[in-house]
């Protein structure tokens, strides 16, 4: 690939070349939205982990706690991806496939704003397909 992603010094700031300012703002707000959703979900499940279970048998409690623990891990992972995406946006490398360097279409970014990979790469969509 002879397409290094470099930020031109003539721009007012780092920006993915294929995204308009409006698109970037939209994606940024999407990332913040999802981050807020993850944060809320995490708090809810942290409460479950604290043992806020009532009329369930022991086995079910164990199962629920295991599920909650798995969910917390998953959520933290997702939140980390969202934060990483915001960091890439600030760095100007957002919207580039980390697998092949291709530009990720806005439509895909809108559906999966934290994605690092294009649809062609085998590692794409690790979290949500
Ligand atoms: Zn790719």
Short mmCIF file of C-alpha atoms and ligand atoms in Angstrom, two decimals:
data_model
loop_
_atom_site.label_atom_id
_atom_site.label_comp_id
_atom_site.label_asym_id
_atom_site.label_seq_id
_atom_site.Cartn_x
_atom_site.Cartn_y
_atom_site.Cartn_z
CA UNK A 1 0.00 0.00 0.00
CA UNK A 2 1.42 3.36 -0.99
CA UNK A 3 -1.12 5.44 0.80
CA UNK A 4 0.34 6.59 4.09
CA UNK A 5 -2.15 8.44 6.18
CA UNK A 6 -0.66 11.83 6.87
CA UNK A 7 -2.26 14.95 8.13
CA UNK A 8 -1.58 17.88 5.90
CA UNK A 9 -0.11 20.90 7.60
CA UNK A 10 -2.42 23.14 5.64
CA UNK A 11 -5.47 21.88 7.50
CA UNK A 12 -6.72 23.66 10.57
CA UNK A 13 -6.47 20.42 12.48
CA UNK A 14 -6.06 16.68 12.14
CA UNK A 15 -8.98 15.18 10.27
CA UNK A 16 -9.73 11.96 8.41
CA UNK A 17 -9.69 13.08 4.80
CA UNK A 18 -12.74 11.14 3.67
CA UNK A 19 -15.07 12.45 6.38
CA UNK A 20 -16.71 15.84 6.33
CA UNK A 21 -16.70 17.97 9.46
CA UNK A 22 -20.40 17.26 9.86
CA UNK A 23 -19.81 13.51 9.60
CA UNK A 24 -17.02 13.67 12.14
CA UNK A 25 -19.18 15.61 14.56
CA UNK A 26 -21.97 13.08 14.07
CA UNK A 27 -19.62 10.16 14.70
CA UNK A 28 -18.10 11.85 17.72
CA UNK A 29 -21.52 12.37 19.26
CA UNK A 30 -22.38 8.74 18.47
CA UNK A 31 -19.25 7.61 20.30
CA UNK A 32 -20.08 9.74 23.32
CA UNK A 33 -23.67 8.46 23.24
CA UNK A 34 -22.53 4.85 23.26
CA UNK A 35 -19.97 5.59 25.93
CA UNK A 36 -22.77 6.90 28.11
CA UNK A 37 -24.85 3.78 27.42
CA UNK A 38 -21.90 1.57 28.38
CA UNK A 39 -21.31 3.57 31.53
CA UNK A 40 -24.96 3.20 32.59
CA UNK A 41 -24.97 -0.52 31.81
CA UNK A 42 -21.75 -0.98 33.71
CA UNK A 43 -23.13 0.72 36.81
CA UNK A 44 -26.28 -1.40 36.65
CA UNK A 45 -24.32 -4.63 36.42
CA UNK A 46 -21.86 -3.60 39.06
CA UNK A 47 -24.86 -3.46 41.37
CA UNK A 48 -25.79 -6.99 40.35
CA UNK A 49 -22.25 -8.06 41.17
CA UNK A 50 -22.60 -6.49 44.58
CA UNK A 51 -25.20 -9.12 45.33
CA UNK A 52 -28.46 -7.29 44.76
CA UNK A 53 -30.32 -10.48 43.95
CA UNK A 54 -33.51 -11.51 45.65
CA UNK A 55 -35.85 -14.43 45.15
CA UNK A 56 -33.66 -16.73 43.09
CA UNK A 57 -32.09 -20.05 43.94
CA UNK A 58 -28.36 -20.26 44.58
CA UNK A 59 -27.59 -21.74 41.20
CA UNK A 60 -29.44 -18.97 39.46
CA UNK A 61 -27.65 -16.39 41.55
CA UNK A 62 -24.32 -17.86 40.58
CA UNK A 63 -25.33 -17.92 36.96
CA UNK A 64 -26.57 -14.37 37.09
CA UNK A 65 -23.42 -13.17 38.75
CA UNK A 66 -21.29 -14.96 36.21
CA UNK A 67 -23.29 -13.38 33.43
CA UNK A 68 -22.96 -10.00 35.06
CA UNK A 69 -19.21 -10.46 35.43
CA UNK A 70 -18.91 -11.43 31.79
CA UNK A 71 -21.03 -8.47 30.82
CA UNK A 72 -18.88 -6.09 32.83
CA UNK A 73 -15.76 -7.36 31.10
CA UNK A 74 -17.47 -7.03 27.74
CA UNK A 75 -18.69 -3.54 28.56
CA UNK A 76 -15.28 -2.37 29.74
CA UNK A 77 -13.85 -3.74 26.54
CA UNK A 78 -16.42 -1.86 24.49
CA UNK A 79 -15.90 1.33 26.46
CA UNK A 80 -12.16 1.04 25.85
CA UNK A 81 -12.83 0.68 22.13
CA UNK A 82 -15.05 3.75 22.16
CA UNK A 83 -12.41 5.78 23.98
CA UNK A 84 -9.74 4.52 21.60
CA UNK A 85 -11.89 5.60 18.67
CA UNK A 86 -12.23 9.10 20.14
CA UNK A 87 -8.47 9.22 20.62
CA UNK A 88 -7.96 8.19 16.99
CA UNK A 89 -10.36 10.93 15.97
CA UNK A 90 -8.27 13.47 17.84
CA UNK A 91 -5.10 12.05 16.33
CA UNK A 92 -6.58 12.16 12.84
CA UNK A 93 -6.24 8.44 12.19
CA UNK A 94 -9.90 7.65 12.69
CA UNK A 95 -11.77 5.93 9.87
CA UNK A 96 -8.82 3.97 8.53
CA UNK A 97 -8.79 0.18 8.57
CA UNK A 98 -6.01 -1.07 10.83
CA UNK A 99 -5.87 -4.26 8.83
CA UNK A 100 -5.36 -3.01 5.29
CA UNK A 101 -5.24 0.78 5.59
CA UNK A 102 -8.36 1.26 3.50
CA UNK A 103 -10.79 4.06 4.15
CA UNK A 104 -13.78 2.86 6.15
CA UNK A 105 -17.00 4.20 4.59
CA UNK A 106 -19.01 6.65 6.65
CA UNK A 107 -22.04 4.33 6.53
CA UNK A 108 -20.08 1.62 8.32
CA UNK A 109 -18.64 4.06 10.84
CA UNK A 110 -22.10 5.35 11.59
CA UNK A 111 -23.33 1.83 12.27
CA UNK A 112 -20.20 0.85 14.18
CA UNK A 113 -18.37 4.03 15.18
CA UNK A 114 -15.71 2.27 17.26
CA UNK A 115 -14.69 -0.14 14.51
CA UNK A 116 -11.02 -0.39 13.52
CA UNK A 117 -11.50 -2.54 10.45
CA UNK A 118 -13.20 -2.40 7.10
CA UNK A 119 -15.69 -5.06 6.06
CA UNK A 120 -13.12 -6.79 3.86
CA UNK A 121 -10.74 -7.59 6.69
CA UNK A 122 -11.13 -10.89 8.54
CA UNK A 123 -10.75 -9.12 11.86
CA UNK A 124 -13.57 -6.69 11.24
CA UNK A 125 -16.41 -6.22 13.68
CA UNK A 126 -14.94 -8.13 16.58
CA UNK A 127 -17.64 -7.01 18.98
CA UNK A 128 -20.84 -6.83 17.01
CA UNK A 129 -20.05 -8.66 13.79
ZN1 LIG B 1 -9.32 -3.63 5.92
#
